[in-house]
Short mmCIF file of C-alpha atoms and ligand atoms in Angstrom, two decimals:
data_model
loop_
_atom_site.label_atom_id
_atom_site.label_comp_id
_atom_site.label_asym_id
_atom_site.label_seq_id
_atom_site.Cartn_x
_atom_site.Cartn_y
_atom_site.Cartn_z
CA MET E 1 -181.97 -201.71 -6.64
CA THR E 2 -178.67 -199.85 -6.51
CA LEU E 3 -176.66 -199.36 -3.35
CA VAL E 4 -174.28 -196.44 -3.05
CA THR E 5 -170.56 -197.23 -2.96
CA ASP E 6 -169.13 -196.09 0.35
CA ALA E 7 -166.00 -198.02 1.22
CA ALA E 8 -165.73 -196.12 4.49
CA ALA E 9 -169.21 -197.14 5.70
CA PRO E 10 -168.62 -199.06 8.93
CA THR E 11 -171.69 -201.29 8.40
CA ALA E 12 -170.98 -202.24 4.77
CA PRO E 13 -169.93 -205.89 4.34
CA ARG E 14 -166.40 -207.16 3.84
CA ILE E 15 -166.52 -209.04 0.52
CA ALA E 16 -164.31 -211.80 -0.90
CA ILE E 17 -164.47 -212.98 -4.52
CA VAL E 18 -163.09 -216.50 -4.92
CA GLY E 19 -162.32 -217.09 -8.60
CA ALA E 20 -161.76 -213.35 -9.13
CA THR E 21 -159.52 -213.90 -12.17
CA GLY E 22 -162.07 -216.07 -14.02
CA ALA E 23 -164.90 -215.23 -16.42
CA VAL E 24 -167.63 -215.09 -13.76
CA GLY E 25 -165.31 -213.46 -11.17
CA SER E 26 -164.34 -210.70 -13.63
CA THR E 27 -168.01 -210.14 -14.45
CA LEU E 28 -168.76 -209.92 -10.71
CA ILE E 29 -166.13 -207.19 -10.39
CA GLU E 30 -167.63 -205.29 -13.35
CA LEU E 31 -171.10 -205.52 -11.80
CA ILE E 32 -169.92 -204.43 -8.35
CA GLU E 33 -168.47 -201.33 -10.01
CA GLU E 34 -171.45 -200.69 -12.30
CA ARG E 35 -174.08 -201.15 -9.59
CA GLY E 36 -172.17 -199.40 -6.82
CA LEU E 37 -172.40 -202.38 -4.47
CA ARG E 38 -171.30 -201.15 -1.07
CA TYR E 39 -168.36 -202.83 0.68
CA ARG E 40 -165.98 -202.02 3.52
CA GLU E 41 -163.16 -204.34 2.41
CA LEU E 42 -162.68 -206.32 -0.79
CA TYR E 43 -160.50 -209.42 -1.13
CA LEU E 44 -159.70 -211.04 -4.49
CA VAL E 45 -158.88 -214.74 -4.26
CA ALA E 46 -157.88 -217.32 -6.89
CA SER E 47 -155.43 -220.21 -7.29
CA ALA E 48 -151.73 -219.98 -6.42
CA ARG E 49 -151.13 -219.43 -10.18
CA SER E 50 -152.64 -215.93 -9.91
CA ALA E 51 -151.29 -214.94 -6.48
CA GLY E 52 -149.63 -211.52 -6.68
CA ARG E 53 -151.56 -210.36 -9.78
CA VAL E 54 -152.90 -206.84 -9.29
CA LEU E 55 -156.48 -206.00 -10.35
CA THR E 56 -158.17 -202.60 -10.17
CA VAL E 57 -161.65 -202.31 -8.68
CA ASP E 58 -163.44 -198.97 -8.24
CA GLY E 59 -160.12 -197.24 -9.00
CA ARG E 60 -158.19 -199.07 -6.25
CA GLU E 61 -155.54 -201.75 -6.76
CA TYR E 62 -156.00 -205.15 -5.12
CA THR E 63 -153.47 -207.98 -5.02
CA VAL E 64 -154.90 -211.42 -5.79
CA ARG E 65 -154.33 -213.94 -3.00
CA ALA E 66 -154.00 -217.72 -3.22
CA ILE E 67 -156.91 -219.45 -1.52
CA GLU E 68 -154.56 -221.63 0.56
CA GLU E 69 -153.10 -218.47 2.13
CA PHE E 70 -156.42 -216.68 2.62
CA ASP E 71 -158.11 -216.21 6.02
CA PHE E 72 -161.94 -216.04 5.76
CA THR E 73 -162.26 -214.69 9.33
CA ASP E 74 -162.34 -211.12 8.01
CA VAL E 75 -165.10 -211.79 5.47
CA ASP E 76 -168.86 -211.17 5.74
CA VAL E 77 -169.86 -212.31 2.22
CA ALA E 78 -167.83 -214.63 -0.01
CA PHE E 79 -168.76 -215.13 -3.67
CA PHE E 80 -167.42 -218.50 -4.88
CA SER E 81 -166.97 -219.03 -8.61
CA ALA E 82 -163.89 -221.22 -8.92
CA GLY E 83 -165.42 -224.61 -9.75
CA THR E 84 -167.25 -227.29 -7.78
CA SER E 85 -164.20 -228.99 -6.25
CA VAL E 86 -162.92 -225.64 -4.91
CA SER E 87 -166.36 -224.94 -3.37
CA GLN E 88 -166.59 -228.42 -1.85
CA LYS E 89 -163.24 -227.92 -0.14
CA TRP E 90 -163.29 -224.21 0.79
CA VAL E 91 -166.94 -223.16 1.29
CA PRO E 92 -167.11 -225.05 4.63
CA VAL E 93 -163.91 -223.26 5.68
CA ALA E 94 -165.49 -219.89 4.83
CA THR E 95 -168.81 -220.57 6.59
CA GLU E 96 -167.01 -222.00 9.63
CA ALA E 97 -165.09 -218.70 9.81
CA GLY E 98 -168.44 -216.83 9.86
CA ALA E 99 -168.84 -215.74 6.23
CA ILE E 100 -172.11 -216.09 4.34
CA VAL E 101 -171.31 -217.74 0.99
CA ILE E 102 -173.01 -217.11 -2.36
CA ASP E 103 -171.90 -220.16 -4.32
CA ASN E 104 -172.05 -220.40 -8.10
CA THR E 105 -171.35 -224.15 -8.37
CA ILE E 106 -173.45 -227.29 -8.16
CA ALA E 107 -171.89 -228.22 -4.78
CA PHE E 108 -174.76 -227.12 -2.50
CA ARG E 109 -177.70 -226.41 -4.83
CA MET E 110 -179.83 -229.39 -3.82
CA ASP E 111 -178.84 -229.32 -0.12
CA PRO E 112 -182.11 -228.88 1.87
CA ASP E 113 -180.41 -226.41 4.26
CA THR E 114 -179.24 -224.23 1.34
CA PRO E 115 -181.69 -221.95 -0.46
CA LEU E 116 -181.40 -221.88 -4.26
CA VAL E 117 -182.27 -218.32 -5.16
CA VAL E 118 -183.27 -216.24 -8.16
CA PRO E 119 -184.18 -212.91 -6.54
CA GLN E 120 -186.92 -212.08 -9.09
CA VAL E 121 -188.59 -215.42 -8.20
CA ASN E 122 -187.95 -216.43 -4.58
CA ALA E 123 -186.22 -213.56 -2.75
CA HIS E 124 -188.29 -214.43 0.36
CA GLU E 125 -185.75 -217.25 0.91
CA LEU E 126 -183.30 -214.50 1.92
CA ASP E 127 -185.37 -213.24 4.86
CA ARG E 128 -183.18 -215.15 7.28
CA ARG E 129 -179.64 -216.46 7.28
CA PRO E 130 -179.58 -220.02 5.86
CA LYS E 131 -178.78 -222.92 8.22
CA SER E 132 -175.84 -223.98 6.04
CA GLY E 133 -174.46 -220.44 5.75
CA VAL E 134 -174.63 -220.89 1.96
CA ILE E 135 -176.96 -219.45 -0.69
CA ALA E 136 -176.68 -221.30 -3.98
CA ASN E 137 -176.73 -219.54 -7.35
CA PRO E 138 -178.60 -221.74 -9.88
CA ASN E 139 -177.43 -223.13 -13.21
CA CYS E 140 -176.98 -220.52 -15.96
CA SER E 141 -179.80 -221.87 -18.19
CA THR E 142 -182.19 -222.41 -15.28
CA ILE E 143 -182.12 -218.77 -14.11
CA PRO E 144 -183.70 -217.05 -17.17
CA LEU E 145 -186.12 -219.96 -17.67
CA VAL E 146 -187.61 -219.84 -14.15
CA ARG E 147 -187.88 -216.06 -14.32
CA LEU E 148 -190.36 -216.52 -17.19
CA LEU E 149 -192.02 -219.70 -15.88
CA ARG E 150 -192.91 -217.91 -12.62
CA GLY E 151 -195.23 -215.46 -14.42
CA ILE E 152 -196.72 -218.17 -16.64
CA GLU E 153 -197.39 -220.51 -13.67
CA ASP E 154 -199.04 -217.71 -11.69
CA ARG E 155 -201.43 -216.76 -14.52
CA TRP E 156 -202.24 -220.05 -16.32
CA GLY E 157 -200.66 -222.93 -14.36
CA ILE E 158 -198.03 -225.03 -16.17
CA ARG E 159 -198.92 -228.52 -17.33
CA ASN E 160 -195.53 -229.21 -18.85
CA ALA E 161 -192.62 -227.47 -20.57
CA VAL E 162 -190.20 -228.71 -23.22
CA VAL E 163 -186.95 -226.78 -23.55
CA SER E 164 -183.94 -226.91 -25.88
CA THR E 165 -180.93 -224.81 -24.90
CA TYR E 166 -178.29 -223.27 -27.18
CA GLN E 167 -175.44 -222.65 -24.72
CA ALA E 168 -172.41 -220.45 -25.30
CA ALA E 169 -168.74 -221.42 -24.83
CA SER E 170 -168.34 -218.93 -21.94
CA GLY E 171 -170.34 -221.37 -19.80
CA LEU E 172 -166.95 -223.08 -19.42
CA GLY E 173 -165.17 -219.87 -18.44
CA TYR E 174 -162.37 -218.09 -20.26
CA SER E 175 -160.82 -221.36 -21.36
CA GLY E 176 -164.07 -222.31 -23.13
CA VAL E 177 -164.13 -219.07 -25.13
CA GLU E 178 -160.41 -219.41 -25.97
CA GLU E 179 -160.95 -222.95 -27.21
CA LEU E 180 -163.84 -221.86 -29.42
CA GLN E 181 -161.60 -219.17 -30.97
CA GLU E 182 -158.61 -221.50 -31.41
CA SER E 183 -160.68 -224.36 -32.82
CA THR E 184 -162.36 -221.98 -35.28
CA ARG E 185 -158.94 -220.74 -36.49
CA ALA E 186 -157.68 -224.33 -36.71
CA SER E 187 -160.74 -225.46 -38.69
CA LEU E 188 -160.18 -222.67 -41.21
CA GLN E 189 -156.52 -223.76 -41.56
CA GLY E 190 -157.66 -227.25 -42.55
CA PRO E 191 -157.37 -230.83 -41.26
CA ASP E 192 -153.58 -230.65 -40.69
CA SER E 193 -153.72 -227.85 -38.08
CA GLY E 194 -152.90 -230.35 -35.30
CA PHE E 195 -155.49 -228.79 -32.98
CA GLU E 196 -156.62 -231.06 -30.11
CA PRO E 197 -159.76 -229.95 -28.21
CA GLN E 198 -159.47 -229.96 -24.40
CA HIS E 199 -163.00 -228.99 -23.37
CA PHE E 200 -165.43 -229.56 -26.25
CA HIS E 201 -165.65 -233.01 -27.83
CA PRO E 202 -165.99 -233.20 -30.74
CA THR E 203 -164.69 -229.75 -31.67
CA LEU E 204 -167.16 -226.86 -31.20
CA ALA E 205 -165.99 -224.94 -34.28
CA PHE E 206 -168.68 -225.05 -37.00
CA ASN E 207 -170.51 -227.62 -34.91
CA VAL E 208 -173.19 -228.10 -32.22
CA ILE E 209 -172.81 -230.63 -29.39
CA PRO E 210 -175.92 -232.13 -27.76
CA LYS E 211 -174.08 -232.95 -24.53
CA ILE E 212 -173.23 -230.63 -21.64
CA ASP E 213 -171.76 -232.15 -18.47
CA ARG E 214 -171.71 -235.94 -18.01
CA PHE E 215 -174.25 -238.55 -19.13
CA LEU E 216 -176.52 -240.15 -16.49
CA ASP E 217 -177.92 -243.70 -16.58
CA SER E 218 -181.27 -242.19 -17.70
CA GLY E 219 -179.67 -241.04 -20.98
CA PHE E 220 -180.13 -237.41 -19.96
CA THR E 221 -177.07 -235.30 -19.14
CA MET E 222 -176.31 -233.78 -15.75
CA GLU E 223 -177.00 -230.31 -17.21
CA GLU E 224 -180.50 -231.46 -18.27
CA GLU E 225 -181.13 -233.02 -14.84
CA LYS E 226 -179.97 -229.80 -13.13
CA MET E 227 -182.50 -227.75 -15.12
CA LEU E 228 -185.34 -230.05 -13.97
CA GLN E 229 -184.40 -230.35 -10.29
CA GLU E 230 -183.34 -226.72 -9.86
CA SER E 231 -186.48 -225.35 -11.56
CA ARG E 232 -188.63 -227.42 -9.20
CA LYS E 233 -186.74 -226.18 -6.12
CA ILE E 234 -186.70 -222.48 -7.09
CA LEU E 235 -190.35 -222.38 -8.13
CA GLY E 236 -191.46 -224.49 -5.15
CA LEU E 237 -193.20 -226.91 -7.58
CA PRO E 238 -191.83 -230.38 -6.73
CA HIS E 239 -193.83 -232.08 -9.51
CA LEU E 240 -193.16 -229.53 -12.26
CA ASP E 241 -192.82 -231.36 -15.59
CA VAL E 242 -189.90 -229.73 -17.46
CA THR E 243 -187.84 -231.74 -19.90
CA THR E 244 -184.80 -230.37 -21.70
CA THR E 245 -182.15 -231.03 -24.32
CA CYS E 246 -179.00 -229.00 -23.58
CA VAL E 247 -176.81 -228.16 -26.55
CA ARG E 248 -173.44 -226.34 -26.75
CA VAL E 249 -173.25 -224.01 -29.76
CA PRO E 250 -170.33 -222.06 -31.27
CA VAL E 251 -171.35 -218.75 -29.67
CA ALA E 252 -168.89 -216.90 -27.39
CA ASN E 253 -171.39 -215.57 -24.84
CA CYS E 254 -175.18 -215.58 -24.14
CA HIS E 255 -177.34 -218.69 -23.84
CA SER E 256 -180.55 -219.04 -25.87
CA GLU E 257 -183.48 -221.34 -25.19
CA SER E 258 -186.41 -222.55 -27.26
CA VAL E 259 -189.30 -223.08 -24.83
CA TYR E 260 -192.63 -224.88 -25.40
CA VAL E 261 -195.14 -224.59 -22.58
CA GLU E 262 -198.49 -226.30 -22.22
CA CYS E 263 -200.70 -224.62 -19.62
CA GLN E 264 -203.76 -225.68 -17.61
CA SER E 265 -206.03 -223.19 -19.41
CA PRO E 266 -206.14 -221.46 -22.82
CA VAL E 267 -203.50 -218.77 -23.41
CA ASP E 268 -204.16 -215.63 -25.43
CA ARG E 269 -201.00 -214.35 -27.19
CA ALA E 270 -201.71 -210.67 -26.44
CA GLU E 271 -202.17 -211.42 -22.75
CA LEU E 272 -199.06 -213.61 -22.71
CA VAL E 273 -197.04 -210.72 -24.16
CA GLU E 274 -198.42 -208.44 -21.43
CA VAL E 275 -197.63 -210.94 -18.66
CA LEU E 276 -194.05 -211.51 -19.87
CA ALA E 277 -193.38 -207.80 -20.49
CA ALA E 278 -194.54 -206.99 -16.95
CA LEU E 279 -191.99 -209.36 -15.36
CA PRO E 280 -189.02 -207.63 -13.73
CA GLU E 281 -186.03 -207.03 -16.03
CA VAL E 282 -187.57 -208.79 -19.05
CA ARG E 283 -187.85 -207.31 -22.56
CA VAL E 284 -190.29 -208.70 -25.11
CA HIS E 285 -189.00 -208.08 -28.64
CA ASP E 286 -192.07 -209.11 -30.62
CA ARG E 287 -194.56 -207.06 -28.67
CA GLU E 288 -195.78 -205.17 -31.72
CA THR E 289 -194.40 -207.17 -34.62
CA VAL E 290 -193.84 -210.93 -34.59
CA THR E 291 -190.85 -210.59 -36.91
CA SER E 292 -188.40 -209.14 -34.35
CA PHE E 293 -186.34 -211.41 -32.09
CA PRO E 294 -183.24 -211.34 -29.87
CA THR E 295 -179.93 -213.07 -30.69
CA PRO E 296 -176.76 -213.60 -28.59
CA ALA E 297 -174.56 -211.25 -30.62
CA VAL E 298 -177.08 -208.42 -30.30
CA VAL E 299 -177.99 -208.69 -26.59
CA ASP E 300 -174.50 -209.54 -25.20
CA SER E 301 -173.61 -207.81 -21.87
CA SER E 302 -177.23 -207.06 -21.08
CA ASP E 303 -178.80 -207.29 -17.63
CA ILE E 304 -182.26 -208.27 -18.83
CA VAL E 305 -183.84 -211.46 -20.16
CA HIS E 306 -184.78 -211.05 -23.83
CA VAL E 307 -187.84 -212.83 -25.25
CA GLY E 308 -189.21 -213.21 -28.76
CA ARG E 309 -190.90 -215.61 -31.24
CA ILE E 310 -193.97 -215.82 -29.00
CA ARG E 311 -196.36 -218.13 -30.85
CA ALA E 312 -199.66 -219.66 -29.80
CA THR E 313 -199.82 -223.18 -31.24
CA GLN E 314 -202.51 -223.76 -33.85
CA ASN E 315 -203.81 -227.11 -32.62
CA ASN E 316 -203.65 -226.59 -28.85
CA PRO E 317 -205.06 -223.34 -27.38
CA ARG E 318 -203.34 -224.02 -24.03
CA ALA E 319 -199.84 -224.20 -25.54
CA PHE E 320 -197.30 -221.75 -26.93
CA TRP E 321 -193.65 -221.37 -27.93
CA LEU E 322 -191.14 -218.67 -27.06
CA TRP E 323 -187.44 -217.95 -27.61
CA LEU E 324 -185.28 -216.43 -24.89
CA VAL E 325 -181.73 -215.07 -24.85
CA ALA E 326 -179.82 -214.12 -21.68
CA ASP E 327 -176.19 -213.25 -20.95
CA ASN E 328 -175.06 -216.37 -19.10
CA LEU E 329 -172.12 -214.66 -17.37
CA ARG E 330 -174.39 -211.87 -16.08
CA ILE E 331 -178.03 -213.05 -15.76
CA GLY E 332 -177.00 -216.71 -15.49
CA ALA E 333 -174.20 -216.24 -12.93
CA ALA E 334 -172.64 -212.98 -11.67
CA LEU E 335 -175.68 -210.69 -11.82
CA ASN E 336 -177.86 -213.21 -9.99
CA ALA E 337 -175.15 -213.50 -7.28
CA VAL E 338 -174.83 -209.71 -6.93
CA GLN E 339 -178.63 -209.34 -6.78
CA ILE E 340 -178.67 -211.96 -3.97
CA ALA E 341 -176.11 -209.84 -2.07
CA GLU E 342 -178.17 -206.69 -2.67
CA GLU E 343 -181.30 -208.43 -1.34
CA LEU E 344 -179.40 -209.68 1.72
CA ALA E 345 -178.17 -206.14 2.41
CA GLU E 346 -181.66 -204.71 1.95
CA ARG E 347 -183.14 -207.25 4.36
CA GLY E 348 -180.39 -206.74 6.93
CA THR E 349 -179.56 -210.46 6.68
CA LEU E 350 -175.82 -209.83 6.31
P1 A2P C 401 -156.73 -218.91 -11.64
O1 A2P C 401 -156.92 -217.80 -12.63
O2 A2P C 401 -155.68 -218.62 -10.63
O3 A2P C 401 -156.62 -220.27 -12.28
P2 A2P C 401 -162.83 -219.63 -15.36
O4 A2P C 401 -164.24 -220.00 -14.97
O5 A2P C 401 -162.78 -218.45 -16.28
O6 A2P C 401 -162.09 -220.82 -15.89
O7 A2P C 401 -162.09 -219.17 -14.01
C1 A2P C 401 -161.95 -220.03 -12.92
C2 A2P C 401 -161.56 -219.23 -11.69
O8 A2P C 401 -161.39 -220.17 -10.61
C3 A2P C 401 -160.24 -218.51 -11.82
O9 A2P C 401 -160.28 -217.33 -11.03
C4 A2P C 401 -159.26 -219.52 -11.24
O10 A2P C 401 -158.08 -218.94 -10.74
C5 A2P C 401 -160.07 -220.04 -10.09
N1 A2P C 401 -159.55 -221.35 -9.66
C6 A2P C 401 -159.41 -222.46 -10.41
N2 A2P C 401 -158.88 -223.46 -9.67
C7 A2P C 401 -158.71 -222.97 -8.43
C8 A2P C 401 -158.21 -223.50 -7.22
N3 A2P C 401 -157.79 -224.76 -7.13
N4 A2P C 401 -158.17 -222.70 -6.12
C9 A2P C 401 -158.59 -221.42 -6.19
N5 A2P C 401 -159.09 -220.86 -7.32
C10 A2P C 401 -159.15 -221.61 -8.43
#
């Protein structure tokens, strides 16, 4: 749903973007412009390093402010996308000042007073203002997954799902993409390039790394644990059996996922295609021919979840595989946050 831009509208919210100079913050700005999100005032906030930088939004120039100097009293909605430690410190300051926060970090996702929202799945959580004053934006791989699992659960019931992710460097922001580019150049130069990775260990160039975020005692990583716990919370299925392996791949942007689902009852491929294609903002690529499929390079900067390789398994009529690709900066972060704001505005919750 698109709202009309009308900066003069007296009822439109005053919006702050914390992390406005980063990869997700910049994507938020693009989406606000593209979708005509209505606002009365706009404040761009980042670290002291960026204070004074001038960015243009909807044809107007805005000076970036350092968070330490920023007063949240004048803000109705604050998007936070500046890392977990920034959210832990500054989100309480913003909510105390009266702002409603849409937070893109892990800081509040599992807090019982904070709804974890994917508007296509659980928008009803936005009917009233949350107790904490915060609405959490889920993990970038969880968002496209639950958007598909919702339709599958409703039609067949999910017994269990097994997921492998193929996650892009942009999941770590601009510095992740820059390191992928630099490490690729260094690898081509040869072993004496002197390149030392800062973010991806071992180097991501010409490599894949089966570790995202820190290891837990269980042997799973925090990223894998987030996908389990967040999927359960969003879908309202506390015993949902989803197990994942999260892998970083040398792709600049767009996460992919290989998904195996076993259902409670037999699944017909044609009906599965119909169910997935009918979900909001989802495109099935192998609707007519099983040989077409989405890839990150082809679907980059897209606002829909792309699905392909839909295969019924031969030895289990209740099970199937699919492949999904979604822009992690848009679908997996900024677009979900903007769609939360649009839903809040539509419901009059702001
Ligand atoms: P800055 O550009 O001033 O460092 P990315 O995800 O692309 O790495 O971007 C992170 C975003 O979070 C940037 O806008 C960055 O601002 C912002 N940021 C990082 N650390 C802080 C901080 N301590 N206080 C406020 N903003 C921060």
